[in-house]
GROMACS .gro file of C-alpha atoms in nm:
model
  220
    1UNK     CA    1   1.096  -0.123  -1.825
    2UNK     CA    2   0.869   0.173  -1.748
    3UNK     CA    3   0.630   0.171  -1.452
    4UNK     CA    4   0.288   0.118  -1.610
    5UNK     CA    5   0.014   0.323  -1.441
    6UNK     CA    6  -0.366   0.319  -1.452
    7UNK     CA    7  -0.563   0.624  -1.331
    8UNK     CA    8  -0.910   0.566  -1.183
    9UNK     CA    9  -1.090   0.890  -1.089
   10UNK     CA   10  -1.426   1.035  -1.187
   11UNK     CA   11  -1.294   1.390  -1.237
   12UNK     CA   12  -1.175   1.422  -1.596
   13UNK     CA   13  -0.980   1.742  -1.535
   14UNK     CA   14  -0.795   1.592  -1.239
   15UNK     CA   15  -0.707   1.279  -1.437
   16UNK     CA   16  -0.577   1.493  -1.724
   17UNK     CA   17  -0.355   1.692  -1.489
   18UNK     CA   18  -0.212   1.384  -1.322
   19UNK     CA   19  -0.158   1.214  -1.657
   20UNK     CA   20   0.029   1.518  -1.790
   21UNK     CA   21   0.248   1.522  -1.481
   22UNK     CA   22   0.328   1.152  -1.494
   23UNK     CA   23   0.399   1.143  -1.867
   24UNK     CA   24   0.685   1.386  -1.809
   25UNK     CA   25   0.868   1.112  -1.618
   26UNK     CA   26   1.088   0.898  -1.846
   27UNK     CA   27   1.024   0.585  -1.638
   28UNK     CA   28   0.643   0.620  -1.629
   29UNK     CA   29   0.382   0.509  -1.880
   30UNK     CA   30   0.015   0.593  -1.821
   31UNK     CA   31  -0.151   0.299  -1.992
   32UNK     CA   32  -0.514   0.404  -1.942
   33UNK     CA   33  -0.768   0.612  -1.752
   34UNK     CA   34  -1.107   0.518  -1.609
   35UNK     CA   35  -1.388   0.731  -1.469
   36UNK     CA   36  -1.546   0.466  -1.247
   37UNK     CA   37  -1.465   0.143  -1.068
   38UNK     CA   38  -1.618  -0.095  -1.321
   39UNK     CA   39  -1.417   0.056  -1.605
   40UNK     CA   40  -1.108   0.060  -1.384
   41UNK     CA   41  -1.140  -0.311  -1.311
   42UNK     CA   42  -1.186  -0.384  -1.679
   43UNK     CA   43  -0.877  -0.183  -1.775
   44UNK     CA   44  -0.669  -0.341  -1.499
   45UNK     CA   45  -0.764  -0.691  -1.613
   46UNK     CA   46  -0.679  -0.610  -1.976
   47UNK     CA   47  -0.358  -0.411  -1.923
   48UNK     CA   48  -0.215  -0.549  -1.596
   49UNK     CA   49  -0.060  -0.218  -1.477
   50UNK     CA   50   0.215  -0.203  -1.217
   51UNK     CA   51   0.044   0.078  -1.025
   52UNK     CA   52  -0.317   0.193  -0.998
   53UNK     CA   53  -0.400   0.540  -0.864
   54UNK     CA   54  -0.750   0.497  -0.724
   55UNK     CA   55  -0.992   0.757  -0.589
   56UNK     CA   56  -1.230   0.656  -0.309
   57UNK     CA   57  -1.524   0.868  -0.424
   58UNK     CA   58  -1.641   0.694  -0.740
   59UNK     CA   59  -1.989   0.669  -0.892
   60UNK     CA   60  -2.156   0.328  -0.870
   61UNK     CA   61  -1.897   0.084  -0.741
   62UNK     CA   62  -1.720   0.261  -0.455
   63UNK     CA   63  -1.346   0.306  -0.434
   64UNK     CA   64  -1.316   0.057  -0.148
   65UNK     CA   65  -1.525  -0.202  -0.335
   66UNK     CA   66  -1.310  -0.147  -0.642
   67UNK     CA   67  -0.997  -0.187  -0.429
   68UNK     CA   68  -1.116  -0.519  -0.288
   69UNK     CA   69  -1.183  -0.660  -0.634
   70UNK     CA   70  -0.858  -0.520  -0.772
   71UNK     CA   71  -0.640  -0.677  -0.504
   72UNK     CA   72  -0.819  -1.010  -0.543
   73UNK     CA   73  -0.776  -1.016  -0.920
   74UNK     CA   74  -0.436  -0.842  -0.944
   75UNK     CA   75  -0.250  -0.922  -0.619
   76UNK     CA   76   0.085  -0.806  -0.758
   77UNK     CA   77  -0.047  -0.464  -0.860
   78UNK     CA   78   0.039  -0.172  -0.630
   79UNK     CA   79  -0.286   0.013  -0.560
   80UNK     CA   80  -0.241   0.364  -0.422
   81UNK     CA   81  -0.547   0.543  -0.289
   82UNK     CA   82  -0.534   0.907  -0.403
   83UNK     CA   83  -0.822   1.091  -0.241
   84UNK     CA   84  -0.942   1.403  -0.059
   85UNK     CA   85  -1.050   1.197   0.242
   86UNK     CA   86  -0.840   1.218   0.556
   87UNK     CA   87  -1.071   0.995   0.756
   88UNK     CA   88  -0.884   0.742   0.968
   89UNK     CA   89  -1.155   0.479   0.918
   90UNK     CA   90  -1.122   0.490   0.540
   91UNK     CA   91  -0.743   0.480   0.567
   92UNK     CA   92  -0.756   0.174   0.789
   93UNK     CA   93  -1.007  -0.008   0.572
   94UNK     CA   94  -0.810   0.064   0.256
   95UNK     CA   95  -0.493  -0.078   0.407
   96UNK     CA   96  -0.674  -0.386   0.535
   97UNK     CA   97  -0.811  -0.440   0.185
   98UNK     CA   98  -0.463  -0.446   0.035
   99UNK     CA   99  -0.383  -0.089  -0.072
  100UNK     CA  100  -0.008  -0.032  -0.085
  101UNK     CA  101  -0.048   0.338  -0.024
  102UNK     CA  102  -0.281   0.615   0.085
  103UNK     CA  103  -0.216   0.968  -0.038
  104UNK     CA  104  -0.417   1.290  -0.013
  105UNK     CA  105  -0.483   1.495  -0.325
  106UNK     CA  106  -0.307   1.803  -0.189
  107UNK     CA  107   0.022   1.616  -0.232
  108UNK     CA  108   0.286   1.801  -0.432
  109UNK     CA  109   0.401   1.671  -0.768
  110UNK     CA  110   0.748   1.561  -0.661
  111UNK     CA  111   0.612   1.365  -0.365
  112UNK     CA  112   0.354   1.189  -0.584
  113UNK     CA  113   0.616   1.085  -0.837
  114UNK     CA  114   0.841   0.955  -0.560
  115UNK     CA  115   0.554   0.767  -0.395
  116UNK     CA  116   0.465   0.589  -0.720
  117UNK     CA  117   0.824   0.475  -0.768
  118UNK     CA  118   0.845   0.351  -0.410
  119UNK     CA  119   0.513   0.167  -0.428
  120UNK     CA  120   0.617   0.000  -0.753
  121UNK     CA  121   0.931  -0.119  -0.571
  122UNK     CA  122   0.720  -0.275  -0.297
  123UNK     CA  123   0.727  -0.005  -0.031
  124UNK     CA  124   0.432   0.128   0.166
  125UNK     CA  125   0.348   0.491   0.091
  126UNK     CA  126   0.124   0.678   0.334
  127UNK     CA  127   0.072   1.054   0.348
  128UNK     CA  128   0.259   1.210   0.640
  129UNK     CA  129  -0.066   1.365   0.762
  130UNK     CA  130  -0.221   1.017   0.787
  131UNK     CA  131   0.059   0.825   0.958
  132UNK     CA  132  -0.023   0.944   1.309
  133UNK     CA  133  -0.392   0.866   1.250
  134UNK     CA  134  -0.303   0.516   1.135
  135UNK     CA  135  -0.091   0.437   1.438
  136UNK     CA  136  -0.341   0.592   1.679
  137UNK     CA  137  -0.634   0.406   1.527
  138UNK     CA  138  -0.477   0.063   1.529
  139UNK     CA  139  -0.313   0.104   1.865
  140UNK     CA  140  -0.655   0.187   2.005
  141UNK     CA  141  -0.810  -0.115   1.839
  142UNK     CA  142  -0.528  -0.339   1.957
  143UNK     CA  143  -0.571  -0.224   2.318
  144UNK     CA  144  -0.935  -0.342   2.312
  145UNK     CA  145  -0.870  -0.667   2.129
  146UNK     CA  146  -0.837  -1.003   2.310
  147UNK     CA  147  -0.474  -1.088   2.379
  148UNK     CA  148  -0.489  -1.457   2.293
  149UNK     CA  149  -0.543  -1.434   1.915
  150UNK     CA  150  -0.258  -1.190   1.881
  151UNK     CA  151  -0.023  -1.407   2.082
  152UNK     CA  152  -0.122  -1.716   1.885
  153UNK     CA  153  -0.051  -1.539   1.559
  154UNK     CA  154   0.280  -1.404   1.685
  155UNK     CA  155   0.399  -1.751   1.784
  156UNK     CA  156   0.378  -1.852   1.419
  157UNK     CA  157   0.666  -1.617   1.339
  158UNK     CA  158   1.033  -1.687   1.401
  159UNK     CA  159   1.242  -1.430   1.587
  160UNK     CA  160   1.390  -1.308   1.258
  161UNK     CA  161   1.047  -1.285   1.095
  162UNK     CA  162   0.925  -1.080   1.391
  163UNK     CA  163   1.213  -0.839   1.332
  164UNK     CA  164   1.115  -0.819   0.966
  165UNK     CA  165   0.756  -0.738   1.064
  166UNK     CA  166   0.875  -0.459   1.293
  167UNK     CA  167   1.087  -0.303   1.017
  168UNK     CA  168   0.804  -0.332   0.765
  169UNK     CA  169   0.578  -0.150   1.010
  170UNK     CA  170   0.819   0.143   0.998
  171UNK     CA  171   0.791   0.152   0.620
  172UNK     CA  172   1.147   0.031   0.560
  173UNK     CA  173   1.252  -0.100   0.220
  174UNK     CA  174   1.425  -0.436   0.173
  175UNK     CA  175   1.753  -0.250   0.124
  176UNK     CA  176   1.723  -0.069   0.456
  177UNK     CA  177   1.619  -0.386   0.640
  178UNK     CA  178   1.911  -0.578   0.490
  179UNK     CA  179   2.154  -0.310   0.604
  180UNK     CA  180   2.011  -0.291   0.956
  181UNK     CA  181   2.004  -0.670   1.003
  182UNK     CA  182   2.332  -0.728   0.820
  183UNK     CA  183   2.187  -0.975   0.573
  184UNK     CA  184   2.141  -0.975   0.195
  185UNK     CA  185   1.842  -0.817   0.023
  186UNK     CA  186   1.753  -1.157  -0.123
  187UNK     CA  187   1.738  -1.300   0.230
  188UNK     CA  188   1.507  -1.019   0.338
  189UNK     CA  189   1.286  -1.083   0.036
  190UNK     CA  190   1.252  -1.450   0.132
  191UNK     CA  191   1.164  -1.354   0.490
  192UNK     CA  192   0.900  -1.107   0.368
  193UNK     CA  193   0.745  -1.372   0.145
  194UNK     CA  194   0.737  -1.618   0.437
  195UNK     CA  195   0.574  -1.359   0.664
  196UNK     CA  196   0.303  -1.282   0.406
  197UNK     CA  197   0.232  -1.653   0.359
  198UNK     CA  198   0.222  -1.733   0.731
  199UNK     CA  199  -0.008  -1.443   0.814
  200UNK     CA  200  -0.222  -1.486   0.501
  201UNK     CA  201  -0.159  -1.126   0.395
  202UNK     CA  202  -0.097  -0.982   0.050
  203UNK     CA  203   0.104  -0.661   0.102
  204UNK     CA  204   0.368  -0.497   0.314
  205UNK     CA  205   0.115  -0.239   0.429
  206UNK     CA  206  -0.110  -0.513   0.563
  207UNK     CA  207   0.190  -0.642   0.757
  208UNK     CA  208   0.236  -0.293   0.906
  209UNK     CA  209  -0.128  -0.287   1.012
  210UNK     CA  210  -0.090  -0.636   1.159
  211UNK     CA  211   0.216  -0.522   1.356
  212UNK     CA  212   0.025  -0.235   1.517
  213UNK     CA  213  -0.280  -0.451   1.592
  214UNK     CA  214  -0.069  -0.721   1.758
  215UNK     CA  215   0.168  -0.503   1.958
  216UNK     CA  216   0.471  -0.552   1.735
  217UNK     CA  217   0.500  -0.189   1.622
  218UNK     CA  218   0.799  -0.003   1.766
  219UNK     CA  219   0.931   0.339   1.668
  220UNK     CA  220   1.292   0.239   1.720
   0.00000   0.00000   0.00000
């Protein structure tokens, strides 16, 4: 089955270029385009795409407002922010609101294609230029946050689930986590689902943000 993609961007020329690029991939199908958030939400509801490429700078309904409504209505859809903004605040808010990825429009074609495939498979995709900003921002916020709520939340996780959270924070796929923990991919999938349910989160990226905010992020 092809990966079904919806493009939401107010620049017609940019959408046309991205569409042309994606249609060259045998496993991609661009199901629709939209020039604003309202139209994007309508198309997403009708067509139920696997991936939505969403700009932040949209007329009327903003990109972040569109994202919030998209993730509420289509929780299984992988929303990737594709924008010119490299602001850490917008990155953080987008991830909190359920975006599975955050890419900058200067990305090269091969990297964009790869990111879409990875996001469709459930991985977090964040532009390399934004990763350091993400970690710095949430580490800073975590250092000023009260310790008790974080500890209370952490105690809801088993030791294995905590390991899963740490690997998700590094952007690891289920396959990588399974190999590192010497368990099956199906077991990892069950653990991920349990973590999402316990923490009341909807995406792996939100888990990564949670890990940084609650001191669970480790580089190794």
